[in-house]
Coordinates of C-alpha atoms in Angstrom, one line a residue:
X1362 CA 12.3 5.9 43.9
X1363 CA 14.1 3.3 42.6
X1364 CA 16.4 0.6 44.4
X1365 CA 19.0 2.2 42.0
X1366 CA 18.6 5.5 43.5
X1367 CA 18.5 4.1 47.3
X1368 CA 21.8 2.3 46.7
X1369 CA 23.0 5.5 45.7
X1370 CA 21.8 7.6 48.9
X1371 CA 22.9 4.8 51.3
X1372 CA 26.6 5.9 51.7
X1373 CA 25.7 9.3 53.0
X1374 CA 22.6 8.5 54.8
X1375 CA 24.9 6.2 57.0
X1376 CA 27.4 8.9 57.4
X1377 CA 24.8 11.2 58.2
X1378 CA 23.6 8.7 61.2
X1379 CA 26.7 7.8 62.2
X1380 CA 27.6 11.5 62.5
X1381 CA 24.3 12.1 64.5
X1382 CA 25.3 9.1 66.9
X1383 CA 28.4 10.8 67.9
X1384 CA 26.9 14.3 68.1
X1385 CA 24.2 12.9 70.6
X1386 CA 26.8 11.1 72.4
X1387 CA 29.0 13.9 72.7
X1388 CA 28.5 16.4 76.1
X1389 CA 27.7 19.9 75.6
X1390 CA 27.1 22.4 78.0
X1391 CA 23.7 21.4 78.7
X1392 CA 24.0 17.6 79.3
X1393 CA 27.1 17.7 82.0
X1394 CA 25.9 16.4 85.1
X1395 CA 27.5 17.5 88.0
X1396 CA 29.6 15.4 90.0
X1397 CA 30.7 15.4 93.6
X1398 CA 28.2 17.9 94.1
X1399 CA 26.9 18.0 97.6
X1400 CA 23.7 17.3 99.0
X1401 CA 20.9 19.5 100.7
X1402 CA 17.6 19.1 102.8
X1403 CA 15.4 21.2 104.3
X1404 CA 15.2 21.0 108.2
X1405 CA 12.4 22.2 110.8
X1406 CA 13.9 24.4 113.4
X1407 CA 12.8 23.6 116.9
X1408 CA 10.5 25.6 119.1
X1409 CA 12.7 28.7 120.7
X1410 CA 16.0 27.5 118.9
X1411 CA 18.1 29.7 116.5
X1412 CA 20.9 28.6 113.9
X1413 CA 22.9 30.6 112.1
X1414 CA 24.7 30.4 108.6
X1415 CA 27.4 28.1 108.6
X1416 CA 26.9 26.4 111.6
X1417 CA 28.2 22.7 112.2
X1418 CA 25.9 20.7 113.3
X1419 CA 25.5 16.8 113.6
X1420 CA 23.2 15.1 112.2
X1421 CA 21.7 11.4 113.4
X1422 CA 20.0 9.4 111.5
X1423 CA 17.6 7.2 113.8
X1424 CA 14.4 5.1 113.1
X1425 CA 14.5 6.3 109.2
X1426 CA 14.8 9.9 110.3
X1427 CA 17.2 12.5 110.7
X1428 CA 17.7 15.0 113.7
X1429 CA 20.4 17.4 114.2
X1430 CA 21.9 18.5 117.3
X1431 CA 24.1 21.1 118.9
X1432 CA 25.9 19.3 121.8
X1433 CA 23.2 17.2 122.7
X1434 CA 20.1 19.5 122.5
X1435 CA 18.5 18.4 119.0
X1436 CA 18.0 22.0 116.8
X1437 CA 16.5 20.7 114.1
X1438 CA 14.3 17.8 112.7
X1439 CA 13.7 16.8 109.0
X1440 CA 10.5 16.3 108.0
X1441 CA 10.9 14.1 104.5
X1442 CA 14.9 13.9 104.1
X1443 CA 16.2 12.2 100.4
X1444 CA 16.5 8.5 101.0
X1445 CA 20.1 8.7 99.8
X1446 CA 21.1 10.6 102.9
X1447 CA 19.5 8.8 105.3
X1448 CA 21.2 5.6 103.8
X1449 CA 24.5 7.1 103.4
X1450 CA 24.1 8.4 107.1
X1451 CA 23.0 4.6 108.2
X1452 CA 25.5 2.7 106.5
X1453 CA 27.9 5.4 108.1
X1454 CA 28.9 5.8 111.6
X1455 CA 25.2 6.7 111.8
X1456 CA 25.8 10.7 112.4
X1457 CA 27.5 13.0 109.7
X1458 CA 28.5 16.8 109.8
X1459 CA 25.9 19.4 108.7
X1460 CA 26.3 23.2 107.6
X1461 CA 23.8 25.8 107.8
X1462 CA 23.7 26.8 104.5
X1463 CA 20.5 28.8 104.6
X1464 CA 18.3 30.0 107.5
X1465 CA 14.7 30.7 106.2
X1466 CA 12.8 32.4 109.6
X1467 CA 9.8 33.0 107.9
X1468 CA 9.1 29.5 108.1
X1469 CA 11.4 28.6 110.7
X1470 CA 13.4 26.0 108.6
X1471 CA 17.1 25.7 107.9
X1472 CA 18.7 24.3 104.6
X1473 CA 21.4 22.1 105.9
X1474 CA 24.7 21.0 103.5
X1475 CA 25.7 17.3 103.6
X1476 CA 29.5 17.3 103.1

């Protein structure tokens, strides 16, 4: 190729990029991230304790871990909790509201809904 022929092609090859750059910049329906959405962690249920779906409970966040509680029994404990919640539950009042959204009695765990 000659430097006459690139000089040529250089209009539309930076059209073509800079139509590329938008494309990738635009969102579609696979790169949306969701917002607001709420969080989630697993719990271990207590020995002899049941919980049911959509349950309050209240959560504490105490030495790096989380417990919840009914009244003042503790129901549930969580094992290896996101480090987001337990900072957003620290920096808190140091308890949040829980829901039940899942009871799994197999393996007598509870997925709990951070609102």
């Amino acid at each position: 190729m000659g430097a006459e022929e690139l000089k040529k092609r250089r209009k539309t090859h930076e059209k073509f990029v800079d139509r590329k750059r938008v494309e990738l910049a635009t969102p579609d329906f696979f790169t949306h991230a969701p917002v607001n959405e709420p969080r989630t962690a697993i719990a271990s249920l207590e020995i002899g304790v049941e919980v049911h779906e959509g349950e309050c409970l209240l959560v504490e966040a105490r030495d790096g871990r989380l417990a919840a509680h009914r009244g003042n029994i503790v129901v549930a404990t969580f094992k290896k909790p996101p480090a987001d919640i337990i900072s957003a539950i620290s920096q808190g009042a140091g308890a949040a509201q829980g829901i039940v959204k899942r009871v799994y009695t197999l393996s007598r765990t509870a997925e709990v809904l951070f609102a």
